[in-house]
Coordinates of C-alpha atoms in Angstrom, one line a residue:
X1073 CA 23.5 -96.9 -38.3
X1074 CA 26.2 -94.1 -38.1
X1075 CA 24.6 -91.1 -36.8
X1076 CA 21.3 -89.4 -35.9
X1077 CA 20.1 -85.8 -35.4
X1078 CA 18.2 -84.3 -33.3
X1079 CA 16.0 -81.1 -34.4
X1080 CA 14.5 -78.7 -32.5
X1081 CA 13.6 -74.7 -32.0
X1082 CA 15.1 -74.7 -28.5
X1083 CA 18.4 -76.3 -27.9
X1084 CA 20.3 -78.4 -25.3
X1085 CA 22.7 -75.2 -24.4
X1086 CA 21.7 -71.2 -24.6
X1087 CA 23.8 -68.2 -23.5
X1088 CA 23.6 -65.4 -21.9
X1089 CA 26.0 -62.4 -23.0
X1090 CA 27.4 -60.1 -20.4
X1091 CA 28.0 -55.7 -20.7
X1092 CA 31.8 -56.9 -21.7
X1093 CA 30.9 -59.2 -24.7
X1094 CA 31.6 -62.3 -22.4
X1095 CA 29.8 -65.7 -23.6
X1096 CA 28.2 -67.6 -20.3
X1097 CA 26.7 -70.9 -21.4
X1098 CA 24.0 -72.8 -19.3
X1099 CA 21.7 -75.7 -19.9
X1100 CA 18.6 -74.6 -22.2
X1101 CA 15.1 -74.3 -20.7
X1102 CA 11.8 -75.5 -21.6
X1103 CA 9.4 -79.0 -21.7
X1104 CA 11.1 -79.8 -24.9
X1105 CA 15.1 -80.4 -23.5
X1106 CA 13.4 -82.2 -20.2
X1107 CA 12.4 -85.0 -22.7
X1108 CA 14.9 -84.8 -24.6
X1109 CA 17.6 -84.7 -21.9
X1110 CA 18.4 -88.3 -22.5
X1111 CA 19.3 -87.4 -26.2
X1112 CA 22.1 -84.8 -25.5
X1113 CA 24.9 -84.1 -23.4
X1114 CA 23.6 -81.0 -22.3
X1115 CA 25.1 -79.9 -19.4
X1116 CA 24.2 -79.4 -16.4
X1117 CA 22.8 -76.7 -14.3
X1118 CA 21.7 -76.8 -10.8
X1119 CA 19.4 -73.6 -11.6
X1120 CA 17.5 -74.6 -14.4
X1121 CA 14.0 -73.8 -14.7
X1122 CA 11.4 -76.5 -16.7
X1123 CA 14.5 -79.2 -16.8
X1124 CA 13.1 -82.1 -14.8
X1125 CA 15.3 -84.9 -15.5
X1126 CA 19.2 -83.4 -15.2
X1127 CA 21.1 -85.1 -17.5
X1128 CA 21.7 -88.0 -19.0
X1129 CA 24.7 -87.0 -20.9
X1130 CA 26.2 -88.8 -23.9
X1131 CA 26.3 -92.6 -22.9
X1132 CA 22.2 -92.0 -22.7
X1133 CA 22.2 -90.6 -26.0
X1134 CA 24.3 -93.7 -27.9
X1135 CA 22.1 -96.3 -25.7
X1136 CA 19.0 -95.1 -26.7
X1137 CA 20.1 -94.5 -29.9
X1138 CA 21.9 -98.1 -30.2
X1139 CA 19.4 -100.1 -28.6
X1140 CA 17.5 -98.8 -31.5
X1141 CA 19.7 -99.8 -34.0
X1142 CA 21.3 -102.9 -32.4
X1143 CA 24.8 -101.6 -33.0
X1144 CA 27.3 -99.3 -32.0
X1145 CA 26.7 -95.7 -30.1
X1146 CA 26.2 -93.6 -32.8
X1147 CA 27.3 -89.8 -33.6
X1148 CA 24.7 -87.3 -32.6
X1149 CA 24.4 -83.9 -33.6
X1150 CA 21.9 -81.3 -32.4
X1151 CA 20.4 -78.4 -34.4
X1152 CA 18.6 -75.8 -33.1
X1153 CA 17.6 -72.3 -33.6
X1154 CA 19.6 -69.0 -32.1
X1155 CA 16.8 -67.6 -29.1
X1156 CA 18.4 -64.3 -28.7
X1157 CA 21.3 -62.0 -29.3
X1158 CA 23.5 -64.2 -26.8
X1159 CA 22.8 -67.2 -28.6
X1160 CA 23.6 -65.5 -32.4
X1161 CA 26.9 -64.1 -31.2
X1162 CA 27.8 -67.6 -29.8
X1163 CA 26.7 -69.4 -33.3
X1164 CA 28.5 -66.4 -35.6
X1165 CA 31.6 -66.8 -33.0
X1166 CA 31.5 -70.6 -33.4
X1167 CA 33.0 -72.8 -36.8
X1168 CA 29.9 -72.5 -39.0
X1169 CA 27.6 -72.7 -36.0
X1170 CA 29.0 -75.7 -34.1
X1171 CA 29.3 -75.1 -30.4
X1172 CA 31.1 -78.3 -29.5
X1173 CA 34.1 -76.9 -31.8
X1174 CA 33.8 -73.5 -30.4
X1175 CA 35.4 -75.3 -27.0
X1176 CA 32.3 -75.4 -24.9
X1177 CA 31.0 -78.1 -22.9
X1178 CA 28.3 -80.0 -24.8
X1179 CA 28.6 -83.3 -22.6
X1180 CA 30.2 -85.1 -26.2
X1181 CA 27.4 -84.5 -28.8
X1182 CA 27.7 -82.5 -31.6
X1183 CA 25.7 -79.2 -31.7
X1184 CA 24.9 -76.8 -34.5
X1185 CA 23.1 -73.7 -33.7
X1186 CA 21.7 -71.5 -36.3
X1187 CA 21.8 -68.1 -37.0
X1188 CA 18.2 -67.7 -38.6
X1189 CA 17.6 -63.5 -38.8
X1190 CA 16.1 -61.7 -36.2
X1191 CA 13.1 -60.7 -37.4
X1192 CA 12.3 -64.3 -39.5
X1193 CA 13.1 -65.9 -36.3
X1194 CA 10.9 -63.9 -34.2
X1195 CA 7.7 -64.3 -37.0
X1196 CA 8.0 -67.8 -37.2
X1197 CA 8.5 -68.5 -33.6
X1198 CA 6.0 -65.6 -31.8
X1199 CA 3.2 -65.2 -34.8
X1200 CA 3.0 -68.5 -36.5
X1201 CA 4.0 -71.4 -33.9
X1202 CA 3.0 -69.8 -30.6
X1203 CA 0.4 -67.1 -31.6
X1204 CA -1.4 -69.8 -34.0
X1205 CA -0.1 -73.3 -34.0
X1206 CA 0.2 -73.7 -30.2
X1207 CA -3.1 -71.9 -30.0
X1208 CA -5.2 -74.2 -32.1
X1209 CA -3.6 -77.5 -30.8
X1210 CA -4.2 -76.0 -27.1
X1211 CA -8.1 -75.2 -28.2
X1212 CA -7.1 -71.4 -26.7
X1213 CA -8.8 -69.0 -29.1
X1214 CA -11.8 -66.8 -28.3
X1215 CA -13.6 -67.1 -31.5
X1216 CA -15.8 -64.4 -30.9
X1217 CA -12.6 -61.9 -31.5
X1218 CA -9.6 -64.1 -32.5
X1219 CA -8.2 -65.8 -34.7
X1220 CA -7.9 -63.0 -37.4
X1221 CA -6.4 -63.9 -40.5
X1222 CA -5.2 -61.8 -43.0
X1223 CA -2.6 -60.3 -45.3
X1224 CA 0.1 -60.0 -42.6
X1225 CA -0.5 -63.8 -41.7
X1226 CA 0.5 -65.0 -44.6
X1227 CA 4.0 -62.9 -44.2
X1228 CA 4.3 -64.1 -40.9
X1229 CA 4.2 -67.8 -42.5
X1230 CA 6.8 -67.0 -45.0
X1231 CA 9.1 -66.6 -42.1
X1232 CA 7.7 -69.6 -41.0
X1233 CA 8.5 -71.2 -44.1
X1234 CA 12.2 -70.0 -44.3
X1235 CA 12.8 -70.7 -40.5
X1236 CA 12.1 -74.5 -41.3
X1237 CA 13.7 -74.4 -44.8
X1238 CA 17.4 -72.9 -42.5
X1239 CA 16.8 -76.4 -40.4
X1240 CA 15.8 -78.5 -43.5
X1241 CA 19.1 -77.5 -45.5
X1242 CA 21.1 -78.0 -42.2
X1243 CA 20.4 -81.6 -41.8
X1244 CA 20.2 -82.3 -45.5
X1245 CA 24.0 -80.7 -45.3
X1246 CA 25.1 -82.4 -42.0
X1247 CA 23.3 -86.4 -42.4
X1248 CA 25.1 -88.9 -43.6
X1249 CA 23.9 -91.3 -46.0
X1250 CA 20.8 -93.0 -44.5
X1251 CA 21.3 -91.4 -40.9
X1252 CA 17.9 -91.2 -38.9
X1253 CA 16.7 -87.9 -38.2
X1254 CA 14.4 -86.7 -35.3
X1255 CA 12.1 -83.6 -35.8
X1256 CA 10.9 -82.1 -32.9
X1257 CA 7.3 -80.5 -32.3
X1258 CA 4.8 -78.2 -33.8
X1259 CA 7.9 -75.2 -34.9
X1260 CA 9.3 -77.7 -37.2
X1261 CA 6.0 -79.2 -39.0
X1262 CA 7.3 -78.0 -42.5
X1263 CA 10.4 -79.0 -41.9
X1264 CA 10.1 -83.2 -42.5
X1265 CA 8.7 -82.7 -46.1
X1266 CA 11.5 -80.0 -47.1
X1267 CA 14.2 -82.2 -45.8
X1268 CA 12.5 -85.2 -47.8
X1269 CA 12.8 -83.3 -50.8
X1270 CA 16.3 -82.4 -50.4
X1271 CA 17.6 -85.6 -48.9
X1272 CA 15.2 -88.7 -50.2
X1273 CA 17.7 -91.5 -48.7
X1274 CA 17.3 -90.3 -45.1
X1275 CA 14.3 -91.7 -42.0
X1276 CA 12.7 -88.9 -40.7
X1277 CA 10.4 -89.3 -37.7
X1278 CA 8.4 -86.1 -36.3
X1279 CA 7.4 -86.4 -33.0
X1280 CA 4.2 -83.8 -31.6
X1281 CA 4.9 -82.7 -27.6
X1282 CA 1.5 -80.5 -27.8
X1283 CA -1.8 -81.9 -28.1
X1284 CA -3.3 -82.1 -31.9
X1285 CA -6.7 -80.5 -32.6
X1286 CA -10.2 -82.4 -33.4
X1287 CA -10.7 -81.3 -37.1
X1288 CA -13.4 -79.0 -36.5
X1289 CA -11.0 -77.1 -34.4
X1290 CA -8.1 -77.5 -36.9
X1291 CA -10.1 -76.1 -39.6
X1292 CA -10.2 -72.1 -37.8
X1293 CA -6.7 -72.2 -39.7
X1294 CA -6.6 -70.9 -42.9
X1295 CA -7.1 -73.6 -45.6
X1296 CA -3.4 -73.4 -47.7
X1297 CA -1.8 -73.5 -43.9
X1298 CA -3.6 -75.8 -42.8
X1299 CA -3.2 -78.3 -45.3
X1300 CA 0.8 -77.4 -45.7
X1301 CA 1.0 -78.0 -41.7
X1302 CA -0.5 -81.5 -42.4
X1303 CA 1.6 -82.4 -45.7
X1304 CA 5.3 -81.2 -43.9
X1305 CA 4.7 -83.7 -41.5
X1306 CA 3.4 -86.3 -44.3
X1307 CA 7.1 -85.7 -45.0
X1308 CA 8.2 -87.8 -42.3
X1309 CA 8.3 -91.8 -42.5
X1310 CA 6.8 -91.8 -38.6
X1311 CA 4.7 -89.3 -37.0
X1312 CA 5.0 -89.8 -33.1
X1313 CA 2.2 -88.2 -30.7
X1314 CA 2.2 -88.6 -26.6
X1315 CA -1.4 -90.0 -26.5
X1316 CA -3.4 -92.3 -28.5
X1317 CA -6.4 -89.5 -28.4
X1318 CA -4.2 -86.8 -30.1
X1319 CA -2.5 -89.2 -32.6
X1320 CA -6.5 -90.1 -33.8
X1321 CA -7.3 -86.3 -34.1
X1322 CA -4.3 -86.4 -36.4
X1323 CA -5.6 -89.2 -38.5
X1324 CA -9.0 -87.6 -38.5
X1325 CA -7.1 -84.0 -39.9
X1326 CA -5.6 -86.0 -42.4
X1327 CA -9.0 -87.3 -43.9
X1328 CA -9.4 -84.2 -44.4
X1329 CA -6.6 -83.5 -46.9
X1330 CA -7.1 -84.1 -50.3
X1331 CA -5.0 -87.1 -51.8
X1332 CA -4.4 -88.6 -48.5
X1333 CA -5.5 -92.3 -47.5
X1334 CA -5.9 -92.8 -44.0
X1335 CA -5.5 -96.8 -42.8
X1336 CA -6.7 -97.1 -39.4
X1337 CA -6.2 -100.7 -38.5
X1338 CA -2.7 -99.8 -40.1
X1339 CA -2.7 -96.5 -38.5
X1340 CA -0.6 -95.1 -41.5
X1341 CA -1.3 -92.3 -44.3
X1342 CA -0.8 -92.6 -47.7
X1343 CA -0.1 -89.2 -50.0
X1344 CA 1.5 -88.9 -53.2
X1345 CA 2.7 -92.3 -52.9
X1346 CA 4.7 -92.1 -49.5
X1347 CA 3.6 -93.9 -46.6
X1348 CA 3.5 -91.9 -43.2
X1349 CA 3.3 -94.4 -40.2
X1350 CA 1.6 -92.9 -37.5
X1351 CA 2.5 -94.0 -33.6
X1352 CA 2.5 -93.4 -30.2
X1353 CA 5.2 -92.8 -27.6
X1354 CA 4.7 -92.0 -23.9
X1355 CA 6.9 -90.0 -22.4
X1356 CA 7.7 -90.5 -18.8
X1357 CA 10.8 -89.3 -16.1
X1358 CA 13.8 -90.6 -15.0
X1359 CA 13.5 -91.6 -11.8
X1360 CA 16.6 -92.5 -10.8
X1361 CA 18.2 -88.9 -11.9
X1362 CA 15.4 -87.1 -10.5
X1363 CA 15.6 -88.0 -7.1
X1364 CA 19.4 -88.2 -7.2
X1365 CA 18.8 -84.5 -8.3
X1366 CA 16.3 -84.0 -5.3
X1367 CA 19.0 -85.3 -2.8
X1368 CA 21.2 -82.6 -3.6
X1369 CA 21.8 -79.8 -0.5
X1370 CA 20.2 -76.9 -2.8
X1371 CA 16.8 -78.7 -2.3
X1372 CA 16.9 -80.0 1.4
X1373 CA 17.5 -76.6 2.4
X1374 CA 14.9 -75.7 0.1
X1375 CA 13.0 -78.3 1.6
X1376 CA 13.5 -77.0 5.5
X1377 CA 13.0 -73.3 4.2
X1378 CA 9.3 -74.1 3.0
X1379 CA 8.8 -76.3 5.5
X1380 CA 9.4 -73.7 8.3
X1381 CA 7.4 -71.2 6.6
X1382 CA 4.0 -73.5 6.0
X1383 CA 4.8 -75.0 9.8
X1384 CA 2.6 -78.3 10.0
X1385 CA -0.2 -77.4 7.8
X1386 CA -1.2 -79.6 4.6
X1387 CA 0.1 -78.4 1.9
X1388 CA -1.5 -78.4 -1.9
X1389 CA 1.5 -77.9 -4.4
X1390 CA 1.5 -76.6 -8.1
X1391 CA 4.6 -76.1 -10.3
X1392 CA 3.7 -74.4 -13.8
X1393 CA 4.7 -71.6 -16.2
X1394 CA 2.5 -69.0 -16.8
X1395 CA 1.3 -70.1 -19.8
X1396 CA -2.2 -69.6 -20.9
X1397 CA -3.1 -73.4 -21.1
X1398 CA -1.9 -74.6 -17.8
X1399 CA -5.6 -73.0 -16.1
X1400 CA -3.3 -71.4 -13.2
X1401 CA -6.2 -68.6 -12.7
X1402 CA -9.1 -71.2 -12.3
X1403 CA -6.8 -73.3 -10.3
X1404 CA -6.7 -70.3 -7.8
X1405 CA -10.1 -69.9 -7.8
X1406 CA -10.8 -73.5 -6.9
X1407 CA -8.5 -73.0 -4.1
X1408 CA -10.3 -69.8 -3.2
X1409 CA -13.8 -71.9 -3.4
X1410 CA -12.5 -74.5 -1.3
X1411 CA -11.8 -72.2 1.5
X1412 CA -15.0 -70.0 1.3
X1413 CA -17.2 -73.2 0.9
X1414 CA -14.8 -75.7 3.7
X1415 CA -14.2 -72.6 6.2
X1416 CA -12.2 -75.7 8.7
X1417 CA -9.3 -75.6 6.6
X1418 CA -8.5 -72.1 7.2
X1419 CA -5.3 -72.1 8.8
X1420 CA -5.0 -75.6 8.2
X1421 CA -3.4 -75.7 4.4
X1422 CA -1.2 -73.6 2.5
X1423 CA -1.3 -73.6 -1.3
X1424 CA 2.0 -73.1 -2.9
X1425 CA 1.7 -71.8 -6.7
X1426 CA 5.4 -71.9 -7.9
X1427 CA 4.2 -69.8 -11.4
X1428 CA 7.7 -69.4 -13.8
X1429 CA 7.2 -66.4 -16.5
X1430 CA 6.8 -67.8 -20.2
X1431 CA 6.7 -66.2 -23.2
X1432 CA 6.6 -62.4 -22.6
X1433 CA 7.4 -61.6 -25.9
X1434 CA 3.8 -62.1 -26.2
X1435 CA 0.7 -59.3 -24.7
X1436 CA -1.4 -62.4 -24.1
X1437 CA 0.9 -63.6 -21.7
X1438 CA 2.1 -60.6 -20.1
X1439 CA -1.7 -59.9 -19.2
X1440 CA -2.3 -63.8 -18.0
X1441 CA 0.4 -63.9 -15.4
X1442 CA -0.6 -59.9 -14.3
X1443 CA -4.1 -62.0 -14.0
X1444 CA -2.6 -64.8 -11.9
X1445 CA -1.0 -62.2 -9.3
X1446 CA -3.9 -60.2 -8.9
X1447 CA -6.0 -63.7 -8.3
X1448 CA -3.6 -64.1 -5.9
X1449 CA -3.2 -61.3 -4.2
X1450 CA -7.1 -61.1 -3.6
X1451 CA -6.8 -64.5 -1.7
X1452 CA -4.2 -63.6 0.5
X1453 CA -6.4 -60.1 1.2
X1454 CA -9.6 -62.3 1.9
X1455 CA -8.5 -64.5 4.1
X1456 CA -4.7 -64.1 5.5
X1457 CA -4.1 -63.7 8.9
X1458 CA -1.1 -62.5 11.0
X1459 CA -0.2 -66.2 11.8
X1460 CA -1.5 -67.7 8.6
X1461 CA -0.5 -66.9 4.7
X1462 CA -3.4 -69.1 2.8
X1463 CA -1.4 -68.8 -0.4
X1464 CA 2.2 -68.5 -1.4
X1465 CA 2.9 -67.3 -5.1
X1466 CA 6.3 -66.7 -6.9
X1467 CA 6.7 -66.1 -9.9
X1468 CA 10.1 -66.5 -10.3
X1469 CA 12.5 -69.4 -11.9
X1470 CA 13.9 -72.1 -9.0
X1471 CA 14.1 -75.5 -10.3
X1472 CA 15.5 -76.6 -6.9
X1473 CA 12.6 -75.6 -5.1
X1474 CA 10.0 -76.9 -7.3
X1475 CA 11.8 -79.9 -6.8
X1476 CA 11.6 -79.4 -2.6
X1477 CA 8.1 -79.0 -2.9
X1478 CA 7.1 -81.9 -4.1
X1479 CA 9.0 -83.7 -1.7
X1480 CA 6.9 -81.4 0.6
X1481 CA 3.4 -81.6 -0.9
X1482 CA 0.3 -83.7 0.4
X1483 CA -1.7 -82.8 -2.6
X1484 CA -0.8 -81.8 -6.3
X1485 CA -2.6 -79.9 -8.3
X1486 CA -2.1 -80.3 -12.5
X1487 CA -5.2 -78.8 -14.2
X1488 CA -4.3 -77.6 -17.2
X1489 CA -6.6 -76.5 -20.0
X1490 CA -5.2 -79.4 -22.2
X1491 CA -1.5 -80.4 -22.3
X1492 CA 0.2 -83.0 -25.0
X1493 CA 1.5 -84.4 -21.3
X1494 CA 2.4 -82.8 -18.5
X1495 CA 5.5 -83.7 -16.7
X1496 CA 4.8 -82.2 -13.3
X1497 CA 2.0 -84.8 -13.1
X1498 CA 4.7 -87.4 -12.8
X1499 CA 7.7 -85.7 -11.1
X1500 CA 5.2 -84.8 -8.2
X1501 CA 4.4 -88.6 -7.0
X1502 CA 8.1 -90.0 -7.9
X1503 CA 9.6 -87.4 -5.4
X1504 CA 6.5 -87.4 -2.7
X1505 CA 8.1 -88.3 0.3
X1506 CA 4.7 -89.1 2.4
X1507 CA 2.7 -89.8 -0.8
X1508 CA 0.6 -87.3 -2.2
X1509 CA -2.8 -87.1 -4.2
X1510 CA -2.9 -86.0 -7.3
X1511 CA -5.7 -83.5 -8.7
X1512 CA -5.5 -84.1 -12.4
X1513 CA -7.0 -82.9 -15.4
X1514 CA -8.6 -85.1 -17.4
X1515 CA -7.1 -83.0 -20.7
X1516 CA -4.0 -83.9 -19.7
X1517 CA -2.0 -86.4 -22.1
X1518 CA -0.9 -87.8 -18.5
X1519 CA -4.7 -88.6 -17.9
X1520 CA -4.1 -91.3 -20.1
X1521 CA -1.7 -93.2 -17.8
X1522 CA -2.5 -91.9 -14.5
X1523 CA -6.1 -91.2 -14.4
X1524 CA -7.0 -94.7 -12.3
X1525 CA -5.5 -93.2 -9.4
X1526 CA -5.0 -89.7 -9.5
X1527 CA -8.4 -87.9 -8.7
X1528 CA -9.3 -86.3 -12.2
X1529 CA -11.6 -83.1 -12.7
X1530 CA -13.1 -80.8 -15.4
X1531 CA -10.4 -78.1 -15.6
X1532 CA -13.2 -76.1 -16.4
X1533 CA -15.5 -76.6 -13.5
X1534 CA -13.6 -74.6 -10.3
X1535 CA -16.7 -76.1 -8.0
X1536 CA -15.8 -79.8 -8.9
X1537 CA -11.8 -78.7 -8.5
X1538 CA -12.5 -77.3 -5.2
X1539 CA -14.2 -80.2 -3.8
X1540 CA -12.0 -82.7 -5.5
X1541 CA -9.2 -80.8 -3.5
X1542 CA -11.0 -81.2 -0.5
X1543 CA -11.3 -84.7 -0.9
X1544 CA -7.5 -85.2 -1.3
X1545 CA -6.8 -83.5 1.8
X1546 CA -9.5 -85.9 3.7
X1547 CA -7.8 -88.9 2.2
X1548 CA -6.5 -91.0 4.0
X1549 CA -2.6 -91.8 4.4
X1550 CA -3.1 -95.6 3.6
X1551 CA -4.7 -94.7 0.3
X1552 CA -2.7 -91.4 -1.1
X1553 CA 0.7 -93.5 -0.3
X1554 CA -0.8 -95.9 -2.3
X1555 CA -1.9 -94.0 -5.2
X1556 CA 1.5 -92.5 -5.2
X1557 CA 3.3 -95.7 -5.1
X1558 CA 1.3 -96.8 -8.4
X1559 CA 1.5 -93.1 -10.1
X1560 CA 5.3 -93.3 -9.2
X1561 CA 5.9 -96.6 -11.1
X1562 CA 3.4 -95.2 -14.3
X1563 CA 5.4 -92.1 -14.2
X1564 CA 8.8 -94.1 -14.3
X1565 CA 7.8 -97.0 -16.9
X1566 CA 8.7 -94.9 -19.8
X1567 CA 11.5 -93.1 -19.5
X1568 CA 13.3 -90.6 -21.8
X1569 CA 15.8 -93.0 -22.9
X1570 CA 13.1 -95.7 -24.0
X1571 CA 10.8 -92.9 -25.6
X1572 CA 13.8 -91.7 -27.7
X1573 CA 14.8 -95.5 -28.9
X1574 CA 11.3 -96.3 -29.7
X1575 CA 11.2 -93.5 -32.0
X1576 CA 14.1 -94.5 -33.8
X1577 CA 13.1 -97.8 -33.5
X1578 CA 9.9 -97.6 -35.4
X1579 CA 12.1 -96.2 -38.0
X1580 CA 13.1 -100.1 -39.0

């Protein structure tokens, strides 16, 4: 093996462009380039919001890459999609869209982004994958009034369509004979059948971050979609999932679609005579980067900033965006709940809600986080006191101090609606310094691994939440250092670099 790519809507670098047409370049955001920051050479960036594990750089890209194979560190090159008007000046500026020969700092791979139009870019990406795709495999819709599908949907997934053709041609253009080829998550489904088509000789795995829906969910979409969603990722020769549970709701979709042979004790699918093996491939943290990262003198004072503002009261810790799935609003409420219904810990525990903006390209969105601030804002009005701020909100990106406060926290709080996995879950114990609990939800992928000794709840129910935080405070420091000990260890056992070869891997 020679080479691999790497595909994905969000790449390892973005840019910002300044009033004199100046080019800045940082590390990209998101979930996504966290996993994946074992596969690149992004570099990096002390501020970086969403970036967990920092680094990794090039020699982690060839040793995943040529564990996998058994041979040499192979080439790797990224593609990715242009986010803004920063990003589209820096591909047009660049030799046909390669940033590496464009003389930035890429950390040695190879990275091609693409100048997909404006508006195609912004259907595919707003209306189809985050206003539909993400929506069904997060279970968010409120059926009563949404989804609504109609003539303009089906425009909005022609975008769709082209946006993963543009990606499709790319690495049918750039692979070299045989090369393996790694699609990433729910923007790219199409994207494994079209590159099929065009390149035959290539392996193609497809690996889901989200969650997938139970088929009676996956059926709101519209029947052609739903059914060309399932067939692009048919495409691939290995469809990879975080979880067990949401690779079986796959399966169970794919019984669904005419023509297709599901083999469960084979765990493959069979349509139009090509054999998709399905799989699944935990993703976990680098420990040994992240609290090399936590060490830094960004977080300790950080660290001794929160520390002198909460004094020596417990502390209950969450670290989210504001995105509609992560339950931020009942998570406040639970807090709430615990203080109206356990009046001893008033002026006893701080809950800090580190809350970073996503997606405000989106009214949904914009409304949720306006709905998180005014959920806190009624706390701190209900019970503050001149010597005592029950609840500290910010909504505002600081990687660093996310990081301080989980050194900091005694109990973390992950409850999201449902999550494909959840990262925070396992950065929290890996960087407690005193061991803290974890309050989980149990529709976290995460759940999977850590639910023995993290303390798991209904995201749903705010009473069970609210008491289950009050038992992790009342725990004693014996068994949270524990717990933490053992979620640390879970949270470390599969690390990006081992996630990323065993996708290659079951590509042989």
């Amino acid at each position: 093996m020679s080479q691999v790519l790497v595909a994905s809507n969000r790449g390892p670098v973005s840019f910002s462009l300044s009033e004199d047409g100046e080019l800045t370049m940082r590390r990209g955001g998101g979930g996504l380039v966290s996993g994946l920051a074992a596969v690149t050479g992004a570099p990096r960036d002390p501020g970086e919001v969403g970036n967990p594990v920092p680094g990794g750089g090039a020699g982690a890209v060839g040793g995943a890459a040529a564990a996998a194979s058994g041979g040499a560190s192979p080439g790797v090159l990224w593609v990715c999609a242009s986010l803004g008007e920063a990003d589209r000046t820096a591909a047009r500026r660049s030799p046909d869209g390669r940033i590496d020969l464009a003389g930035y700092e890429t950390g040695g791979a190879a990275v091609r982004m693409l100048d997909i139009p404006e508006g195609t870019f912004h259907r595919a990406y707003n209306s189809v994958a985050n206003s539909t795709l993400w929506f069904v495999h997060h279970l968010l819709y409120d059926t009563p009034r949404s989804p609504h599908f109609d003539a303009r949907t089906r425009r909005d997934w022609q975008s769709y369509e082209a946006y993963n053709a543009a990606f499709a041609d790319a690495l049918a253009r750039d692979a070299a004979p045989g090369a393996k080829t790694a699609i990433q998550d729910y923007h790219l489904s199409l994207a494994p059948r079209m590159l099929r088509e065009r390149r035959p000789d290539l392996k193609i795995v497809h690996f889901s971050h989200t969650p997938w829906a139970p088929p009676e969910y996956y059926r709101l979409l519209p029947d052609d979609i739903g059914s060309q969603v399932l067939l692009g990722m048919l495409g691939a020769d290995h469809a990879g999932f975080l979880t067990e549970r949401w690779a079986s709701a796959f399966l169970d979709c794919c019984e669904m679609l005419p023509g297709a042979r599901v083999d469960r004790g084979a765990w493959t699918v069979t349509h139009a005579g090509h054999v998709t093996r399905v799989g699944v491939h935990g993703l976990g943290v680098d420990g040994t980067a992240l609290r090399q990262r936590a060490a830094e003198q960004d977080v300790v004072e950080r660290a001794r900033a929160l520390r002198e503002q909460v004094g020596g009261r417990q502390l209950i810790v969450r670290v989210d965006r504001t995105e509609l799935s992560k339950n931020i609003v009942r998570g406040l409420a639970a807090y709430r709940e615990l203080l109206v219904n356990h009046p001893e810990w008033r002026g006893r525990v701080v809950h800090l809600a580190f809350a970073y903006p996503s997606r405000y390209d989106l009214p949904e969105y914009r409304e949720y986080t306006a709905s998180v601030e005014r959920t806190a804002q009624q706390i701190i009005e209900e019970f503050g006191t001149p010597d005592w701020d029950p609840l500290i909100l910010q909504v505002n990106d600081d990687y660093p101090r996310s990081l301080a406060a989980y050194r900091l926290a005694d109990v973390l709080l992950v409850n999201p609606i449902r999550d494909g996995m959840n990262l925070v879950a396992k950065e929290g114990p890996v960087l407690s310094q005193r061991g803290c609990a974890l309050v989980l939800s149990r529709e976290a992928g995460a759940a999977a691994e850590l639910g023995e000794d993290a303390l798991t709840v209904n995201p749903f129910d705010v009473s069970q939440t609210a008491e289950t935080l009050h038992r992790a405070l009342l725990m004693p420091q014996d068994e949270r250092s524990e717990r933490c000990g053992r979620l640390a260890a879970s949270a470390t056992a599969l690390p990006p670099q081992r996630w990323f070869a065993d996708q290659l891997a079951a590509l042989d």
